[in-house]
Coordinates of C-alpha atoms in Angstrom, one line a residue:
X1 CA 31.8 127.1 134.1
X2 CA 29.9 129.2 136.5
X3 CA 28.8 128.4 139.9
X4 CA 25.5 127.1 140.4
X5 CA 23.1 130.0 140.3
X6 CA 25.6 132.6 140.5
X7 CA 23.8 136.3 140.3
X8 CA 25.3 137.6 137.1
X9 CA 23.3 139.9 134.2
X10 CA 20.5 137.4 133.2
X11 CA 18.0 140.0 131.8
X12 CA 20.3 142.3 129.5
X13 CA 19.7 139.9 126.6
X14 CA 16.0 141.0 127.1
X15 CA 16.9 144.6 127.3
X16 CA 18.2 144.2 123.8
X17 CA 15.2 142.2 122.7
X18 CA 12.7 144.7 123.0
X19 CA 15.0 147.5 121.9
X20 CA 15.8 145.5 118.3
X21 CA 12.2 144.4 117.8
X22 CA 10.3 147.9 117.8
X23 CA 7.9 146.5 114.9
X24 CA 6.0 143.1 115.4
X25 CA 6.8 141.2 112.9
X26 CA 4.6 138.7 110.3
X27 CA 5.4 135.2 109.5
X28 CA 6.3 136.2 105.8
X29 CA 8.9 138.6 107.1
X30 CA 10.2 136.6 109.9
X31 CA 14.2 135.3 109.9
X32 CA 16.8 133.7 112.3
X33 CA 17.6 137.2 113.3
X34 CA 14.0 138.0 114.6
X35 CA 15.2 135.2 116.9
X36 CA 18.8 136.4 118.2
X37 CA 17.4 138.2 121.0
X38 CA 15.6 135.7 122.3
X39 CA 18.6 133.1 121.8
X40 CA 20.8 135.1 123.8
X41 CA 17.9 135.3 127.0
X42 CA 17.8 131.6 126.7
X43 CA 21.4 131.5 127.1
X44 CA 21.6 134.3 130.1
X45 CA 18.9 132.1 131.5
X46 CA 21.7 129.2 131.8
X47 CA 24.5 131.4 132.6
X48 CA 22.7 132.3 135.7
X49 CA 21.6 128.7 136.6
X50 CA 25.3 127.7 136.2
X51 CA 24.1 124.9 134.8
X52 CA 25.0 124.4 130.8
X53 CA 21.9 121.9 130.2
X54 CA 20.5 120.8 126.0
X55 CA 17.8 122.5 124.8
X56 CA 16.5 122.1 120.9
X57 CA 14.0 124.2 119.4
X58 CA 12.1 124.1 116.0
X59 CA 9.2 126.1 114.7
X60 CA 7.4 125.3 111.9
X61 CA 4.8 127.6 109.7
X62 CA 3.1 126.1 106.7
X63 CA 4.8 122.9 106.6
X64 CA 8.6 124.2 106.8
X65 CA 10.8 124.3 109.9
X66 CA 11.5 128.1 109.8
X67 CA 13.9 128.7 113.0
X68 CA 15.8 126.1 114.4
X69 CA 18.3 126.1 117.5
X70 CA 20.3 124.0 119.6
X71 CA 22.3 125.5 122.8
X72 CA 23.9 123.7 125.6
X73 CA 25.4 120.1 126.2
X74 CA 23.5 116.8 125.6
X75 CA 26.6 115.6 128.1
X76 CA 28.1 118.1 130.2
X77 CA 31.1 116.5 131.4
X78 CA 31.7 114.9 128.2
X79 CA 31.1 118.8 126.6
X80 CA 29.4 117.1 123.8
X81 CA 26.7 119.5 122.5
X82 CA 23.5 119.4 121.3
X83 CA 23.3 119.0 117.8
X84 CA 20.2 118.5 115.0
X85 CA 20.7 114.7 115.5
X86 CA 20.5 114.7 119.0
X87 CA 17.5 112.7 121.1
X88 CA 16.0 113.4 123.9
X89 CA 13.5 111.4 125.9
X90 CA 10.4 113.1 126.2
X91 CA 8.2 111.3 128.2
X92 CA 4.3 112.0 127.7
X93 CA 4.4 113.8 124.8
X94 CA 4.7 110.5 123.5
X95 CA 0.7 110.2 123.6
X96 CA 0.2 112.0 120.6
X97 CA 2.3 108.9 118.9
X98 CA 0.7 106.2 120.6
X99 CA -3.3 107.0 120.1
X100 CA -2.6 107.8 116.4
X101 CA -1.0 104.7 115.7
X102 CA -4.3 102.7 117.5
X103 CA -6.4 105.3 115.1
X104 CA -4.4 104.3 112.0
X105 CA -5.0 100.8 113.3
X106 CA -8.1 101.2 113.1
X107 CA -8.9 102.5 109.8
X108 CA -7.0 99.2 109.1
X109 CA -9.6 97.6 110.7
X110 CA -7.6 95.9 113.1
X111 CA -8.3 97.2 116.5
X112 CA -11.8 98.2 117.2
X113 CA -11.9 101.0 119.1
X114 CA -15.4 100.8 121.0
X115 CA -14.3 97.1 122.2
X116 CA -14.5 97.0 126.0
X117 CA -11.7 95.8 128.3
X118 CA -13.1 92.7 128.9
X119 CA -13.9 91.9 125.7
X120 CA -9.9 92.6 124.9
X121 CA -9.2 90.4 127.4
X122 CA -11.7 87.9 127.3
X123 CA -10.4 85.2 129.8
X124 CA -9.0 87.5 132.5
X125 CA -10.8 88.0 135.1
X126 CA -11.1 92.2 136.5
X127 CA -11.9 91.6 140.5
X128 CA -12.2 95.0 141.3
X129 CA -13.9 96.7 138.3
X130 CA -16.8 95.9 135.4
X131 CA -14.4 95.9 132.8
X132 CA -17.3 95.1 130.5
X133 CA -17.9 98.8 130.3
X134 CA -14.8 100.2 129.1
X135 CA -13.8 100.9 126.0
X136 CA -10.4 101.1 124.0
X137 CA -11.6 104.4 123.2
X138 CA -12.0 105.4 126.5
X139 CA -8.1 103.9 127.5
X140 CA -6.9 106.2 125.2
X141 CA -8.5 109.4 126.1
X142 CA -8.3 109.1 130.0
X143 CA -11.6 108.3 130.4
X144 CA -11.4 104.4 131.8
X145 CA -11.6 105.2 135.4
X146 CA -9.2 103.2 136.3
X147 CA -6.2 103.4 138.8
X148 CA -3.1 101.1 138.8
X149 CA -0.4 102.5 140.7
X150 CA 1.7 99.5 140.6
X151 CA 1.3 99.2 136.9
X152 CA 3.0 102.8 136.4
X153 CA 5.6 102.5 138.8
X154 CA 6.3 98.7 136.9
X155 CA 6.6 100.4 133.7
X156 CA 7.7 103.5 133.8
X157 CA 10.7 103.5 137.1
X158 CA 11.7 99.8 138.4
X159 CA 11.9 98.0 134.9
X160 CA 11.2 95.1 136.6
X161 CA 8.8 93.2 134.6
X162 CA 7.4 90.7 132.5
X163 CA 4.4 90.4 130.0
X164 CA 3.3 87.8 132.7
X165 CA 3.1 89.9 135.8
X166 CA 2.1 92.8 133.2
X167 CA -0.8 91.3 132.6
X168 CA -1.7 89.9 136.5
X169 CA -1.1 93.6 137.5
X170 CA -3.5 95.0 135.0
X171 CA -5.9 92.3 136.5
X172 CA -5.4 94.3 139.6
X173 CA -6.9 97.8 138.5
X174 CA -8.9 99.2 140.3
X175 CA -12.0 102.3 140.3
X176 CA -10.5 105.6 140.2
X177 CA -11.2 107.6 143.5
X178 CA -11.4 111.0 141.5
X179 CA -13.1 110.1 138.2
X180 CA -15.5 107.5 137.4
X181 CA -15.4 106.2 134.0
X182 CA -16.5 108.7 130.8
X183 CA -14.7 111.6 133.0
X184 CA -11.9 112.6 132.4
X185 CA -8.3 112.3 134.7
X186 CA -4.9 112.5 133.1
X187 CA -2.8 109.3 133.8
X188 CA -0.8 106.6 132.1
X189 CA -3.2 103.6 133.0
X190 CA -5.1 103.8 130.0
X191 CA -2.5 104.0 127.5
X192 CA 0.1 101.6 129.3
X193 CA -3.3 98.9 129.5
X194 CA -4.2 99.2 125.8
X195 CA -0.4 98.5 124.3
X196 CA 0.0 95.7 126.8
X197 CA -3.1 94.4 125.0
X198 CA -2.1 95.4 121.4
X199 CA 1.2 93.6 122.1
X200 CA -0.6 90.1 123.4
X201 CA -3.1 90.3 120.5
X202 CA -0.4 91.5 117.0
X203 CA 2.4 89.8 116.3
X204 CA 4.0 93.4 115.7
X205 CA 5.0 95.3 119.3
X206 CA 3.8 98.5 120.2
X207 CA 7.2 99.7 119.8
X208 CA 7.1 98.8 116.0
X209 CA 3.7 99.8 115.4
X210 CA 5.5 103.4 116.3
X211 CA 8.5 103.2 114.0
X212 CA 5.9 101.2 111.1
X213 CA 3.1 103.2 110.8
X214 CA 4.8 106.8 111.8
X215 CA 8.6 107.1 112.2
X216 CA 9.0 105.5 109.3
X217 CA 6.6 107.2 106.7
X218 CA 7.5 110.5 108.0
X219 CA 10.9 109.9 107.6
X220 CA 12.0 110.2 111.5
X221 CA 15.4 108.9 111.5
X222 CA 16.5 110.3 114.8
X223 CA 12.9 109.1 116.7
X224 CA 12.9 105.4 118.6
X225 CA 10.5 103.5 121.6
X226 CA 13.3 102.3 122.6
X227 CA 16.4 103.2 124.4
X228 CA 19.5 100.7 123.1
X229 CA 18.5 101.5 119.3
X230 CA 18.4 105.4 120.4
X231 CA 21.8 105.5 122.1
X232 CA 23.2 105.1 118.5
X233 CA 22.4 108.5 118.1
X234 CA 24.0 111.2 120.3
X235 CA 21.5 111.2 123.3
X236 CA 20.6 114.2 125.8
X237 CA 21.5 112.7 129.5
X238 CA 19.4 114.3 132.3
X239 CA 19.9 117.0 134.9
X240 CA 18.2 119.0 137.3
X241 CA 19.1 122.3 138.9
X242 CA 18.0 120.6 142.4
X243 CA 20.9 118.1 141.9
X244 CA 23.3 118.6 139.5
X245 CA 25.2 121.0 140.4
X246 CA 28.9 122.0 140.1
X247 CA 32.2 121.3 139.7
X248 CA 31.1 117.8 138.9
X249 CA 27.9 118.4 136.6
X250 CA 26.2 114.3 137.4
X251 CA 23.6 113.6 135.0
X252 CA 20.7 112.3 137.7
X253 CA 21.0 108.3 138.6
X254 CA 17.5 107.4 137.2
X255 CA 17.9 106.8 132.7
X256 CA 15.7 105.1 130.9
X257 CA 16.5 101.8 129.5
X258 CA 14.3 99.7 127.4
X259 CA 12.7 98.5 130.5
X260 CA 11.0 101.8 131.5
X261 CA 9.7 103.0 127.9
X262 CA 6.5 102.6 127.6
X263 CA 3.6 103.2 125.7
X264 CA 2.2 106.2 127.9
X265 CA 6.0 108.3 127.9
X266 CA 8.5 106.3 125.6
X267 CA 10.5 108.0 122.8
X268 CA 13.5 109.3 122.1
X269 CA 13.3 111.6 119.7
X270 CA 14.7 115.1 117.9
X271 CA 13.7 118.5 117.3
X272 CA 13.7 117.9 113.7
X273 CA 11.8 114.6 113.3
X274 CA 9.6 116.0 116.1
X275 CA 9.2 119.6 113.9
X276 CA 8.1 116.8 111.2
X277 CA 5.4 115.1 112.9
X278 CA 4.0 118.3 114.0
X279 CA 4.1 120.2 110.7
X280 CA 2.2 116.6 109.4
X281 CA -0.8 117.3 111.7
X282 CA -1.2 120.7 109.8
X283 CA -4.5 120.6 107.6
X284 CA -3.6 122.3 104.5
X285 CA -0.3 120.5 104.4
X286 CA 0.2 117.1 102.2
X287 CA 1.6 113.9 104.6
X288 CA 2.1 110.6 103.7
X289 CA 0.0 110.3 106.8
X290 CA -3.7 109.8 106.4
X291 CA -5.6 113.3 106.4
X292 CA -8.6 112.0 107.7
X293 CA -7.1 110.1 110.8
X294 CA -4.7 113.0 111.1
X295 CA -8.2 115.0 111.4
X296 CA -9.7 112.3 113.6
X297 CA -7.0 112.3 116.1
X298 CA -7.8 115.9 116.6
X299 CA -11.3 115.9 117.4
X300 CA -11.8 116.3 121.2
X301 CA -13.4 113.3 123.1
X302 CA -14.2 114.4 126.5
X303 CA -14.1 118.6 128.1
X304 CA -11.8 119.1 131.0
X305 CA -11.8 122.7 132.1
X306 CA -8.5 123.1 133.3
X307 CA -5.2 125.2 132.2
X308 CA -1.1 124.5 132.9
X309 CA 0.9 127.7 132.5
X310 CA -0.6 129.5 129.7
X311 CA -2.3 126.7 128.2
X312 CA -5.6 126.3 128.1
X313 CA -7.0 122.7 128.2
X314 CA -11.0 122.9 127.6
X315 CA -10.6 119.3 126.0
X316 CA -9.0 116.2 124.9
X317 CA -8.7 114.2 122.2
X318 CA -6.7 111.5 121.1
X319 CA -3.2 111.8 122.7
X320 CA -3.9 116.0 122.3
X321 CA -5.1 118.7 124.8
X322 CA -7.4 121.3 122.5
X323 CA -8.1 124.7 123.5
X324 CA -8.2 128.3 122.8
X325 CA -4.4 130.0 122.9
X326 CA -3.7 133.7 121.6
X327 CA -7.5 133.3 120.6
X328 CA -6.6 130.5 118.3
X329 CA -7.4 127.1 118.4
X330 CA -4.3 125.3 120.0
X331 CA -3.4 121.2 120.5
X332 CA -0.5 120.4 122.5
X333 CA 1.0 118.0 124.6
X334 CA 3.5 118.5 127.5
X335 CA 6.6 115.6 128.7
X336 CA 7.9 115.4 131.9
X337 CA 10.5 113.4 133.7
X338 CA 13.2 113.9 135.8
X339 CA 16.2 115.8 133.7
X340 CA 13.8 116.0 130.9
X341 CA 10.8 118.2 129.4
X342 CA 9.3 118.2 125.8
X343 CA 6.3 120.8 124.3
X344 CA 4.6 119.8 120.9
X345 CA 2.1 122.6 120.5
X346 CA 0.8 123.8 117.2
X347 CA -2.4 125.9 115.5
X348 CA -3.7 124.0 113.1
X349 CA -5.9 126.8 111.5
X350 CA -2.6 128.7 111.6
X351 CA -0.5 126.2 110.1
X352 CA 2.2 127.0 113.2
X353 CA 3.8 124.5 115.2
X354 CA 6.8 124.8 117.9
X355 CA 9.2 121.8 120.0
X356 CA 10.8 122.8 122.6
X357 CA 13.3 120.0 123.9
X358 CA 15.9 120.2 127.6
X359 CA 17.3 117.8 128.9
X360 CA 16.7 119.9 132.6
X361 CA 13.5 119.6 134.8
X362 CA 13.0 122.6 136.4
X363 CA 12.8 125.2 134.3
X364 CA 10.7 123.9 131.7
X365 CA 7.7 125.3 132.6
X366 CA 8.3 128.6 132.8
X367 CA 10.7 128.6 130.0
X368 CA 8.8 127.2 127.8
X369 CA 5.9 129.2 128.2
X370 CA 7.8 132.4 127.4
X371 CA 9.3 130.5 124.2
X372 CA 5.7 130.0 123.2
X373 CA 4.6 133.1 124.0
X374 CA 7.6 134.7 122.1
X375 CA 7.8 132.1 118.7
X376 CA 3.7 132.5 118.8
X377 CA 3.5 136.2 119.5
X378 CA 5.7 137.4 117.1
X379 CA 4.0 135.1 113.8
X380 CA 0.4 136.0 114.8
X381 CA 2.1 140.0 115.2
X382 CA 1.0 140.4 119.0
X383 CA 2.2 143.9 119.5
X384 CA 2.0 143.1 123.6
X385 CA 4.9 140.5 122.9
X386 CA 7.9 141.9 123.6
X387 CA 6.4 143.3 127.0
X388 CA 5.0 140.1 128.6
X389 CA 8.4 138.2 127.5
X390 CA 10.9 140.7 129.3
X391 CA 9.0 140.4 132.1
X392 CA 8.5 137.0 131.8
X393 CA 11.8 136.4 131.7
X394 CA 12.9 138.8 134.6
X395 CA 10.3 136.9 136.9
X396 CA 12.2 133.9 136.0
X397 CA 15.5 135.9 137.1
X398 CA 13.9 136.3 140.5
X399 CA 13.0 132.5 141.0
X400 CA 16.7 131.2 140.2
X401 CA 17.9 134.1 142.7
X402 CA 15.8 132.6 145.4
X403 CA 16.6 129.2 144.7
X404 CA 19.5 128.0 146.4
X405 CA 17.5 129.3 149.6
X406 CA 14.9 126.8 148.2
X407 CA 17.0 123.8 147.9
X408 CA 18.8 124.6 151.3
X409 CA 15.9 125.0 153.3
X410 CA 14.2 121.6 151.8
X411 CA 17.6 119.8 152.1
X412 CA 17.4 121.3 155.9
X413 CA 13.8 120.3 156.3
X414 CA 14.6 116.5 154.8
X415 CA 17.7 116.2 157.1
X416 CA 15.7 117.6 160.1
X417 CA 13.3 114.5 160.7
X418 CA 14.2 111.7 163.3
X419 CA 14.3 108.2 162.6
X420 CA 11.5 106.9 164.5
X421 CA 12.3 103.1 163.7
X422 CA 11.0 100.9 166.7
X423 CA 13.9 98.4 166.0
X424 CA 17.7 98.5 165.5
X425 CA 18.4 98.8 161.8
X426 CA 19.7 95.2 161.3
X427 CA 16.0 94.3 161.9
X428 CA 14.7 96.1 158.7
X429 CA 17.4 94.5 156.1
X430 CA 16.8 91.9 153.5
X431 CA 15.2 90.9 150.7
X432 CA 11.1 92.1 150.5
X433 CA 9.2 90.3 148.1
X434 CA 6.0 91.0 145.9
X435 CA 4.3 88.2 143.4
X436 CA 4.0 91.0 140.1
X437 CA 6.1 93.9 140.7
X438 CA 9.3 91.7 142.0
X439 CA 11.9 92.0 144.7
X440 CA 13.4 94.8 146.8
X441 CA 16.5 95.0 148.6
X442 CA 17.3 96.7 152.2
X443 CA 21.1 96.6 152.9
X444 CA 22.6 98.7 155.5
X445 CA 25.7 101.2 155.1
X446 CA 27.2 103.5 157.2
X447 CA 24.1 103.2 159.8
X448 CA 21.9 104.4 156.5
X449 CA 19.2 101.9 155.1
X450 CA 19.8 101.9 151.3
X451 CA 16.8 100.3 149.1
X452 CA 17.1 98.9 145.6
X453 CA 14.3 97.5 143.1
X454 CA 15.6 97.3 139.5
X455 CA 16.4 100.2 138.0
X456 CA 15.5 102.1 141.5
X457 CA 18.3 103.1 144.5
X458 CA 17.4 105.3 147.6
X459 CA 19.2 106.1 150.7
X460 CA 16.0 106.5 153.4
X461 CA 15.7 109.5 155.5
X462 CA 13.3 110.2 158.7
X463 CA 9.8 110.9 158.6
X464 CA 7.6 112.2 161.5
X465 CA 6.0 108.3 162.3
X466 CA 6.7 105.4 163.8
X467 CA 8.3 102.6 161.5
X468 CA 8.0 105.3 158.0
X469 CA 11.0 106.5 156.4
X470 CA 10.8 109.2 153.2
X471 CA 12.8 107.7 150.1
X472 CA 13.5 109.7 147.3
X473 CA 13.4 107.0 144.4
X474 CA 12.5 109.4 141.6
X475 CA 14.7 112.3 141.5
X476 CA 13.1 115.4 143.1
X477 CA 10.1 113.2 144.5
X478 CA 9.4 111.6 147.6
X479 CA 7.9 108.9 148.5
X480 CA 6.9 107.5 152.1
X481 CA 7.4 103.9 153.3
X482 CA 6.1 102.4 156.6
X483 CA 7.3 99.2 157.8
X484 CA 4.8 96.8 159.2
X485 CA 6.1 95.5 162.7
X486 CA 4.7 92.6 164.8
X487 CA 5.6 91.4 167.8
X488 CA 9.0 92.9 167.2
X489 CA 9.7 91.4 163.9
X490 CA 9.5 93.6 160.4
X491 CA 6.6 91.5 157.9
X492 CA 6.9 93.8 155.3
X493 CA 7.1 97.5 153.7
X494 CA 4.4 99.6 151.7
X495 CA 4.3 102.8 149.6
X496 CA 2.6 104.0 147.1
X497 CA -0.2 101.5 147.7
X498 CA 2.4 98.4 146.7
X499 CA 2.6 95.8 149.4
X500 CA 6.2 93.9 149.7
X501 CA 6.3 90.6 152.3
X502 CA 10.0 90.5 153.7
X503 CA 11.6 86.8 153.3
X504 CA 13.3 85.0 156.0

């Protein structure tokens, strides 16, 4: 295997590309071959990264899954590839899942979907908001303006939980600071809130409503909410170019268990029973879903005027961003999580439909954007397409060329900072307690304060105040803690707005 980001010949693949593609093509006419070219840049993309990761692709016209690939290792070390069957987590593009199982639940009549939160929850009491004036519907489409930091770090990175302290900390929401309710800000709140209220009120889990009402009928055997029936299948593990580098090739320390999947970013799934769900949400195309919540879910609920990469996002509707792409009507939804990214995009009017699976982090974006463009381009015959993707593609050369410098000055700028602790580091060790969201640990090894909160493990570094450390408990994202001292004796610890009381 090659060194990590080693300058080799990235960009020759995409001198043959536009050389073999001299006519645009049309869907009717398109084959596997029209897609060689762009097979080997994805794989000179990797060769230059020096880091092997999964990828899984599938694009769909007309209800058929017309160009399929799978590159790279769902385990490096292992050298297990990526195969059809293989599942990757993909985070929030689990949305689409989740709000069209509360639709179909609906038409069931048995959630209502203009029921406000307090109605929901009749007997719990909402301190900090009017919880009489926001609805189901407005959970689900990011509308609730509501904040509960604690609730997303609960669910989605320590694991440690119960329904009980589930429920206290969605007591504990609290009025968005950026968006009042009826406008729109993307977050996991709203969807977290309204399964941990499904799962009180049905004898059937969110989970299962999943695999019941959509995995099932659309035959998704490789597709699960949770992670100990998914490892059955051969599972992607996650890496990132910032960390997992050569001759040892470490997935990253943070995996999902059953724990951390949640309603808002919790599937395993494939390319293929991924390629199905999308090609289902095609209009013209018979599902055993039904076509008129299919068409429901698509309807946009609230405008939001904003764009990632080269997706537009005038809109949202139910577990879907809508806007204009290639001057077609586009819905997609994005997933992102450390060592992981998933795309579901499709044009409904045009019946085409892409997934885009990797098991890396941080390359997605830009990858995946000149997939799109490419897989897009080439069925709607953009005669421009070849152009943009070579040099799309040797812009992306450039960024993995200045890379290492990237990583070695952050690494240089993290390492830099003092340790501005008032107190020996004996003093800061123990066990630090909060009522819903459970118990951290400070040990001490090798004059290095380590934390640990379930599924969570840091080793702290400086930061430029008194009593504050930086921890990096996500992979690739940091967090700052500050210590609260009094008369010489540490009370607690607090980041991210979460409060823990140290015990004596």
């Amino acid at each position: 295997m090659k060194p990590l980001l080693t300058q080799l010949k990235p960009l020759s693949a995409l001198s043959l590309l536009c050389a073999s593609l001299l006519v645009p093509a049309t869907a009717q006419s398109l084959t596997p071959q029209d897609f060689a070219e762009l097979d080997k840049a994805i794989a000179a993309v990797k060769t230059q990264a020096g880091l092997p990761f999964g990828s899984a692709i599938a694009l769909v016209h007309q209800g058929k899954v017309i160009y399929q690939h799978q590159s790279g290792y769902a385990d490096i070390q292992r050298q297990l590839p990526v195969n059809s069957e293989t599942a990757f987590y993909i985070a929030s593009a689990t949305k689409p899942f989740t709000a069209l199982a509360f639709l179909l639940l609906a038409q069931q009549s048995k959630v209502n979907l203009e029921q406000s939160l307090q109605q929901m929850w009749p007997q719990q009491k909402f301190p900090n908001i009017d919880a009489s004036r926001i609805t189901l519907r407005q959970l689900l489409t990011h509308q609730s303006g509501l904040d509960n930091q604690p609730l997303v770090w609960a669910t989605a990175y320590s694991g440690v939980h119960t329904p009980e302290t589930l429920k206290a900390l969605t007591s504990m929401s609290v009025p968005d600071p950026e968006a009042k309710t009826g406008e729109f800000r993307y977050s996991n709140v709203g969807y977290n809130i309204a399964s941990l209220w499904l799962d009180a009120q049905s004898s059937t889990v969110w989970q299962d409503q999943l695999q019941q009402l959509i995995f099932k009928p659309l035959g998704m055997a490789h597709s699960s909410a949770r992670q100990s029936e998914a490892k059955q299948w051969p599972l992607a593990l996650p890496y990132s170019l910032m960390k997992s580098a050569e001759p040892l090739y470490l997935p990253l320390y943070l995996q999902k268990t059953d724990a951390t999947m949640h309603a808002a970013g919790g599937m395993f799934a494939s390319a293929g029973d991924l390629a199905k769900f999308v090609a289902a949400q095609m209009p013209a195309i018979k599902s055993s879903l039904p076509a008129e919540v299919i068409s429901q879910s698509q309807q946009t609920q609230v405008s939001t005027n904003s764009s990632y990469g080269d997706f537009q996002r005038s809109g949202y509707a139910w577990g879907w961003y809508s806007g204009p792409y290639k001057g077609q009507p586009m819905l997609h939804h994005f997933g992102g999580f450390p060592g992981y990214s998933a795309h579901l995009s499709l044009l409904p009017a045009q019946q085409m439909g892409l997934v885009i699976l990797h098991n890396e982090d941080m390359l997605s974006r830009d990858l995946n954007n000149l997939i799109a463009d490419y897989f897009y381009g080439l069925l709607l015959g953009d005669s421009g397409t070849k152009a943009r993707v070579q040099a799309g593609f040797a812009k992306l050369g450039q960024k993995l060329a200045q890379l290492p410098a990237m990583k070695q000055a952050q690494q240089q700028k993290i390492a830099g900072r003092k340790t501005l602790l008032s107190l020996p580091y004996q003093a800061y060790t123990g066990r630090y307690l909060h009522p819903q969201l459970g118990e951290m640990t400070v040990s001490l090894d090798a004059q290095q304060l380590v934390f640990h909160w379930g599924a969570l493990d840091a080793v702290a570094t400086g930061f430029d105040k008194p009593d504050t450390l930086r921890l990096e408990l996500v992979p690739n994202s940091g967090e700052v803690l500050t210590f609260g001292v009094e008369n010489g004796v540490v009370r607690q610890l607090a980041f991210s707005g979460m409060t823990f009381i140290k015990q004596r």
